[in-house]
Amino acid sequence: MTIRVYAPASMGNVSVGFDVLGGALAPIDGSLLGDCVSLAEVEQGIEVSTIGKFAHKLPSDPKQNILYDCAVAYQKELTQLGKPFKGVSLVLEKELPVGSGLGSSASSVVAALYGLNEFYDNALSKNQLLLLMGQLEGQISGSVHFDNVAPSYLGGLQLMVERDDVLCSTIPSFDDWYWVVAFSGAKVSTAEARALMPNQVELKTALKFGQNLAAFIDASHRGNSDLAASLLVDIIAEPVRAPLIPGFVESKNAMLELGAMASGISGSGPTLFAVTTDLAKAQQLQDYLQQNYIQNDDGFSHICKLDTLGARREALRGTV
Ligand code: HSE
């Protein structure tokens, strides 16, 4: 059996929900924005290799690749369940830039673990798998936070609940919102961006954060698009991180002046996002970012909707 799995890019935080809200991205031109993993049976053990545009940014030793850790962790779970682990090879197609703020490590981890679960007859439940995804992604980003793995796995906009059986909840999203995203091409290490964060916030900041997030979730459930967009503000991470992302403040201001309903940092950056319901405006925002925010050949921009499907099987390479 050979299977190939895709896991979409994601925006952590979505401004208003630091570490607890995230959305999966689907470019409207139909292209894939995320990593794929192909799995095939081998005689024994775990084999890992990497191809794709950003493969050269990963460690050359396969055992240093997070996919290897994913397979070891999955094997441990199978052993605990008393199930056999047949040998497996995993080939990662690394298409998302590392340190981009687009959930690059989450995309690899989700594709690998989703693929392993398919490969081993869905031995783990959704919640078990999501917990494992969070743990493995946390090894790379410096601490466990689910705001990239949950949307990449389940699609849409995911709010982390983390209560007993309810790990996360799909928040109703606005079908007519376009999410314009631009990766500048600069690398921001999530672990380093997290190390910058203060350990404590003032009480008034904590209260405002809770109010903004609760009001955003409420507005989303009520279908109040303008109110929801006006609540996409980040009073926790953006004030600390924005000054360190070249060109971010100028480009965000430009997005709002050009009529975006909201704009912010995707994950820990440097990817910037902007929201609009008007496709012509989305194009204008993208043009601006393409000309002013992108710094080198690694950079790119896309007009996206939310990817409502999440991780899924794709056709094998070379078969379409
Ligand atoms: N919530 C995480 C952070 C997302 O902002 O550090 C990282 O992509």
Short mmCIF file of C-alpha atoms and ligand atoms in Angstrom, two decimals:
data_model
loop_
_atom_site.label_atom_id
_atom_site.label_comp_id
_atom_site.label_asym_id
_atom_site.label_seq_id
_atom_site.Cartn_x
_atom_site.Cartn_y
_atom_site.Cartn_z
CA MET A 1 0.00 0.00 0.00
CA THR A 2 1.26 3.49 -0.86
CA ILE A 3 -0.62 6.59 0.18
CA ARG A 4 0.01 10.33 -0.12
CA VAL A 5 -1.36 12.85 2.31
CA TYR A 6 -1.60 16.64 2.19
CA ALA A 7 -1.85 18.97 5.20
CA PRO A 8 -2.61 22.64 4.53
CA ALA A 9 -0.73 25.71 5.73
CA SER A 10 -2.27 27.50 8.68
CA MET A 11 -2.36 30.88 10.40
CA GLY A 12 -1.81 30.62 14.13
CA ASN A 13 -3.37 33.17 16.50
CA VAL A 14 -5.50 34.91 13.80
CA SER A 15 -4.58 38.03 15.85
CA VAL A 16 -7.31 37.68 18.45
CA GLY A 17 -6.56 34.19 19.81
CA PHE A 18 -2.90 33.90 20.78
CA ASP A 19 -2.09 30.16 20.91
CA VAL A 20 -5.79 29.13 20.94
CA LEU A 21 -7.21 30.09 17.53
CA GLY A 22 -5.98 29.08 14.09
CA GLY A 23 -7.21 28.81 10.51
CA ALA A 24 -6.24 26.54 7.59
CA LEU A 25 -5.51 28.19 4.23
CA ALA A 26 -6.58 27.30 0.68
CA PRO A 27 -5.39 29.49 -2.21
CA ILE A 28 -8.35 30.43 -4.42
CA ASP A 29 -6.41 29.50 -7.57
CA GLY A 30 -6.71 25.86 -6.48
CA SER A 31 -3.01 25.36 -5.83
CA LEU A 32 -1.86 23.44 -2.76
CA LEU A 33 -0.19 25.46 0.01
CA GLY A 34 1.21 22.86 2.39
CA ASP A 35 3.39 19.78 2.72
CA CYS A 36 2.67 16.26 1.47
CA VAL A 37 3.91 12.96 2.87
CA SER A 38 3.91 9.67 0.95
CA LEU A 39 3.98 6.43 2.94
CA ALA A 40 4.82 2.95 1.71
CA GLU A 41 5.47 -0.40 3.34
CA VAL A 42 9.13 -1.50 3.69
CA GLU A 43 10.57 -4.71 5.11
CA GLN A 44 11.36 -3.27 8.50
CA GLY A 45 12.08 -0.10 10.47
CA ILE A 46 11.47 3.55 9.59
CA GLU A 47 12.89 5.21 6.50
CA VAL A 48 12.63 8.98 5.99
CA SER A 49 13.59 11.13 3.02
CA THR A 50 12.80 14.65 1.91
CA ILE A 51 12.20 16.29 -1.46
CA GLY A 52 10.59 19.60 -2.47
CA LYS A 53 11.41 23.30 -2.73
CA PHE A 54 12.48 23.71 0.91
CA ALA A 55 13.99 20.24 1.50
CA HIS A 56 17.48 21.79 1.64
CA LYS A 57 16.48 23.75 4.76
CA LEU A 58 15.98 20.54 6.77
CA PRO A 59 18.62 18.42 8.52
CA SER A 60 20.28 15.98 6.11
CA ASP A 61 20.34 13.14 8.69
CA PRO A 62 16.92 11.41 8.34
CA LYS A 63 16.92 10.66 12.07
CA GLN A 64 17.02 14.39 12.77
CA ASN A 65 13.88 14.90 10.69
CA ILE A 66 10.68 15.45 12.68
CA LEU A 67 9.02 12.76 10.53
CA TYR A 68 11.30 10.19 12.10
CA ASP A 69 10.15 11.30 15.57
CA CYS A 70 6.53 11.17 14.37
CA ALA A 71 6.94 7.56 13.25
CA VAL A 72 8.72 6.56 16.50
CA ALA A 73 5.98 8.22 18.59
CA TYR A 74 3.25 6.57 16.51
CA GLN A 75 4.98 3.19 16.83
CA LYS A 76 5.04 3.63 20.63
CA GLU A 77 1.28 4.28 20.63
CA LEU A 78 0.67 1.16 18.52
CA THR A 79 2.80 -0.91 20.89
CA GLN A 80 0.78 0.35 23.85
CA LEU A 81 -2.36 -0.73 22.01
CA GLY A 82 -0.80 -4.16 21.46
CA LYS A 83 -0.77 -3.67 17.67
CA PRO A 84 2.11 -4.59 15.35
CA PHE A 85 4.18 -1.94 13.57
CA LYS A 86 5.10 -2.89 10.02
CA GLY A 87 8.09 -1.17 8.43
CA VAL A 88 7.28 2.16 6.76
CA SER A 89 8.99 4.68 4.52
CA LEU A 90 7.96 8.31 4.61
CA VAL A 91 8.81 10.81 1.88
CA LEU A 92 8.23 14.44 2.83
CA GLU A 93 7.53 16.95 0.07
CA LYS A 94 8.66 20.11 1.86
CA GLU A 95 6.84 22.90 0.04
CA LEU A 96 6.24 25.30 2.93
CA PRO A 97 9.10 27.56 3.94
CA VAL A 98 10.52 26.95 7.41
CA GLY A 99 10.01 29.82 9.87
CA SER A 100 7.39 31.53 7.72
CA GLY A 101 4.46 31.82 10.13
CA LEU A 102 2.41 29.51 7.93
CA GLY A 103 2.56 26.49 10.22
CA SER A 104 5.35 24.82 8.27
CA SER A 105 6.38 22.31 10.96
CA ALA A 106 2.72 21.68 11.81
CA SER A 107 1.99 20.87 8.16
CA SER A 108 4.80 18.26 8.08
CA VAL A 109 3.78 16.75 11.43
CA VAL A 110 0.08 16.63 10.57
CA ALA A 111 0.69 15.08 7.15
CA ALA A 112 3.02 12.48 8.69
CA LEU A 113 0.78 11.49 11.61
CA TYR A 114 -2.44 11.62 9.59
CA GLY A 115 -0.70 9.45 6.99
CA LEU A 116 0.60 7.01 9.61
CA ASN A 117 -2.88 6.69 11.08
CA GLU A 118 -4.33 5.94 7.63
CA PHE A 119 -1.50 3.51 7.02
CA TYR A 120 -2.18 1.61 10.27
CA ASP A 121 -5.95 1.36 9.85
CA ASN A 122 -6.81 4.41 11.94
CA ALA A 123 -5.61 2.83 15.17
CA LEU A 124 -5.72 6.17 17.01
CA SER A 125 -8.84 8.28 17.59
CA LYS A 126 -9.05 11.88 16.36
CA ASN A 127 -8.28 13.24 19.81
CA GLN A 128 -5.35 10.87 20.40
CA LEU A 129 -3.94 11.84 17.03
CA LEU A 130 -4.37 15.58 17.64
CA LEU A 131 -2.66 15.31 21.04
CA LEU A 132 0.25 13.54 19.42
CA MET A 133 0.41 16.20 16.67
CA GLY A 134 0.57 18.93 19.32
CA GLN A 135 3.36 17.15 21.20
CA LEU A 136 5.47 16.54 18.12
CA GLU A 137 5.04 20.05 16.72
CA GLY A 138 5.92 21.40 20.17
CA GLN A 139 9.34 19.75 19.89
CA ILE A 140 10.14 22.14 17.05
CA SER A 141 8.37 25.32 18.06
CA GLY A 142 9.50 25.25 21.67
CA SER A 143 6.19 24.57 23.43
CA VAL A 144 2.93 22.75 22.82
CA HIS A 145 0.29 24.95 21.19
CA PHE A 146 -2.38 23.57 18.90
CA ASP A 147 -3.30 26.64 16.85
CA ASN A 148 -1.47 25.33 13.77
CA VAL A 149 -1.87 21.56 14.04
CA ALA A 150 -5.61 21.66 14.78
CA PRO A 151 -6.65 23.67 11.68
CA SER A 152 -4.13 21.86 9.48
CA TYR A 153 -5.60 18.53 10.61
CA LEU A 154 -9.29 19.41 10.85
CA GLY A 155 -9.63 22.40 8.51
CA GLY A 156 -11.50 25.69 8.97
CA LEU A 157 -11.12 27.93 11.98
CA GLN A 158 -10.34 25.97 15.14
CA LEU A 159 -10.62 27.19 18.71
CA MET A 160 -8.68 25.16 21.23
CA VAL A 161 -10.89 24.12 24.12
CA GLU A 162 -8.66 21.47 25.75
CA ARG A 163 -11.29 20.12 28.12
CA ASP A 164 -11.58 16.36 28.62
CA ASP A 165 -13.04 14.99 25.40
CA VAL A 166 -13.45 18.38 23.71
CA LEU A 167 -10.02 19.29 22.47
CA CYS A 168 -11.08 21.88 19.95
CA SER A 169 -14.14 23.36 18.30
CA THR A 170 -14.80 24.46 14.71
CA ILE A 171 -15.85 28.12 14.70
CA PRO A 172 -18.30 29.19 11.97
CA SER A 173 -16.40 31.30 9.46
CA PHE A 174 -17.46 33.81 6.82
CA ASP A 175 -17.57 32.26 3.35
CA ASP A 176 -17.08 35.62 1.66
CA TRP A 177 -13.85 36.55 3.46
CA TYR A 178 -10.66 36.49 1.44
CA TRP A 179 -7.46 36.05 3.43
CA VAL A 180 -4.57 37.67 1.58
CA VAL A 181 -1.30 36.27 2.91
CA ALA A 182 2.25 37.33 2.07
CA PHE A 183 5.43 35.65 3.26
CA SER A 184 8.26 38.20 3.05
CA GLY A 185 10.96 35.56 2.61
CA ALA A 186 12.68 36.36 5.93
CA LYS A 187 12.93 33.52 8.46
CA VAL A 188 11.46 33.90 11.94
CA SER A 189 12.09 31.01 14.32
CA THR A 190 8.90 30.31 16.27
CA ALA A 191 10.94 29.17 19.27
CA GLU A 192 12.84 32.49 19.24
CA ALA A 193 9.65 34.53 18.69
CA ARG A 194 8.11 32.74 21.67
CA ALA A 195 11.15 33.42 23.82
CA LEU A 196 10.50 37.15 23.30
CA MET A 197 7.08 36.96 24.87
CA PRO A 198 6.72 38.26 28.41
CA ASN A 199 5.87 35.68 31.07
CA GLN A 200 3.15 37.88 32.48
CA VAL A 201 0.67 40.43 31.15
CA GLU A 202 -1.16 43.15 33.04
CA LEU A 203 -4.61 42.40 34.37
CA LYS A 204 -6.24 44.95 32.04
CA THR A 205 -4.53 43.28 29.04
CA ALA A 206 -5.74 39.85 30.15
CA LEU A 207 -9.30 41.14 30.52
CA LYS A 208 -9.26 42.86 27.12
CA PHE A 209 -7.82 39.71 25.49
CA GLY A 210 -10.64 37.61 26.97
CA GLN A 211 -13.25 40.14 25.90
CA ASN A 212 -11.94 40.41 22.33
CA LEU A 213 -11.74 36.65 21.86
CA ALA A 214 -15.14 35.97 23.40
CA ALA A 215 -16.72 38.76 21.33
CA PHE A 216 -15.08 37.46 18.13
CA ILE A 217 -16.37 33.94 18.71
CA ASP A 218 -19.82 35.33 19.54
CA ALA A 219 -19.88 37.54 16.41
CA SER A 220 -18.80 34.54 14.31
CA HIS A 221 -21.67 32.46 15.66
CA ARG A 222 -24.11 35.31 15.03
CA GLY A 223 -22.81 35.85 11.49
CA ASN A 224 -21.88 39.48 12.18
CA SER A 225 -19.02 39.85 9.72
CA ASP A 226 -18.11 43.51 10.34
CA LEU A 227 -18.08 43.10 14.10
CA ALA A 228 -16.04 39.90 13.87
CA ALA A 229 -13.46 41.55 11.58
CA SER A 230 -13.19 44.58 13.86
CA LEU A 231 -12.26 42.24 16.72
CA LEU A 232 -9.27 40.71 14.89
CA VAL A 233 -6.76 42.59 17.00
CA ASP A 234 -3.73 41.25 18.87
CA ILE A 235 -2.85 42.94 22.13
CA ILE A 236 -0.62 40.09 23.32
CA ALA A 237 1.98 39.12 20.71
CA GLU A 238 1.84 41.73 17.95
CA PRO A 239 3.06 44.67 20.08
CA VAL A 240 6.18 42.63 20.96
CA ARG A 241 6.82 41.01 17.61
CA ALA A 242 5.75 43.60 15.01
CA PRO A 243 8.70 45.97 15.46
CA LEU A 244 11.08 43.06 14.78
CA ILE A 245 9.50 42.04 11.47
CA PRO A 246 10.99 44.16 8.67
CA GLY A 247 8.30 46.19 6.88
CA PHE A 248 5.40 44.74 8.86
CA VAL A 249 4.10 47.92 10.50
CA GLU A 250 4.19 49.92 7.23
CA SER A 251 2.50 47.13 5.26
CA LYS A 252 -0.18 46.53 7.86
CA ASN A 253 -0.98 50.25 7.90
CA ALA A 254 -1.12 50.19 4.10
CA MET A 255 -3.55 47.23 4.20
CA LEU A 256 -5.92 49.15 6.47
CA GLU A 257 -5.59 52.33 4.39
CA LEU A 258 -6.41 50.33 1.27
CA GLY A 259 -9.60 49.14 2.97
CA ALA A 260 -8.75 45.75 4.51
CA MET A 261 -11.19 44.84 7.28
CA ALA A 262 -8.33 43.51 9.42
CA SER A 263 -4.63 42.74 9.15
CA GLY A 264 -2.08 41.07 11.39
CA ILE A 265 0.77 38.60 11.79
CA SER A 266 0.16 35.00 10.78
CA GLY A 267 1.52 32.84 13.60
CA SER A 268 4.84 34.20 14.77
CA GLY A 269 5.50 35.83 11.39
CA PRO A 270 6.82 37.15 9.19
CA THR A 271 3.76 36.24 7.06
CA LEU A 272 1.23 39.05 7.11
CA PHE A 273 -2.49 38.51 6.54
CA ALA A 274 -5.26 40.89 5.52
CA VAL A 275 -9.01 40.30 5.26
CA THR A 276 -11.49 41.63 2.71
CA THR A 277 -14.77 40.49 1.20
CA ASP A 278 -14.04 42.12 -2.16
CA LEU A 279 -12.02 40.11 -4.66
CA ALA A 280 -10.83 43.21 -6.57
CA LYS A 281 -9.61 44.67 -3.28
CA ALA A 282 -7.92 41.39 -2.39
CA GLN A 283 -6.02 41.67 -5.66
CA GLN A 284 -5.03 45.25 -4.81
CA LEU A 285 -3.82 44.20 -1.35
CA GLN A 286 -1.85 41.34 -2.85
CA ASP A 287 -0.26 43.66 -5.44
CA TYR A 288 0.83 46.01 -2.69
CA LEU A 289 2.36 43.21 -0.62
CA GLN A 290 4.01 41.65 -3.64
CA GLN A 291 5.73 44.96 -4.45
CA ASN A 292 6.44 46.23 -0.95
CA TYR A 293 6.54 43.42 1.60
CA ILE A 294 8.27 40.57 -0.18
CA GLN A 295 12.05 40.79 0.17
CA ASN A 296 13.56 37.88 -1.75
CA ASP A 297 12.93 34.90 -4.03
CA ASP A 298 11.65 32.70 -1.20
CA GLY A 299 8.75 35.13 -0.59
CA PHE A 300 5.28 34.74 -2.10
CA SER A 301 1.70 35.83 -1.66
CA HIS A 302 -1.69 34.17 -2.12
CA ILE A 303 -5.33 35.13 -1.99
CA CYS A 304 -6.94 32.40 0.10
CA LYS A 305 -10.18 31.20 1.58
CA LEU A 306 -10.16 28.99 4.63
CA ASP A 307 -9.39 25.37 3.81
CA THR A 308 -12.39 23.56 5.26
CA LEU A 309 -11.10 20.06 4.50
CA GLY A 310 -7.89 19.90 6.52
CA ALA A 311 -5.53 16.93 6.12
CA ARG A 312 -6.53 14.53 3.37
CA ARG A 313 -5.34 11.93 0.93
CA GLU A 314 -4.08 13.22 -2.41
CA ALA A 315 -3.30 11.41 -5.64
CA LEU A 316 0.14 9.78 -5.70
CA ARG A 317 2.86 11.82 -7.39
CA GLY A 318 3.01 11.27 -11.10
CA THR A 319 -0.47 9.81 -11.32
CA VAL A 320 -2.26 13.04 -12.30
N1 HSE B 1 0.70 30.65 18.56
C1 HSE B 1 2.01 30.45 18.04
C2 HSE B 1 2.85 31.67 18.31
C3 HSE B 1 1.90 30.18 16.57
O1 HSE B 1 2.40 32.76 18.00
O2 HSE B 1 3.95 31.55 18.82
C4 HSE B 1 3.21 29.92 15.90
O3 HSE B 1 2.96 29.65 14.52
#
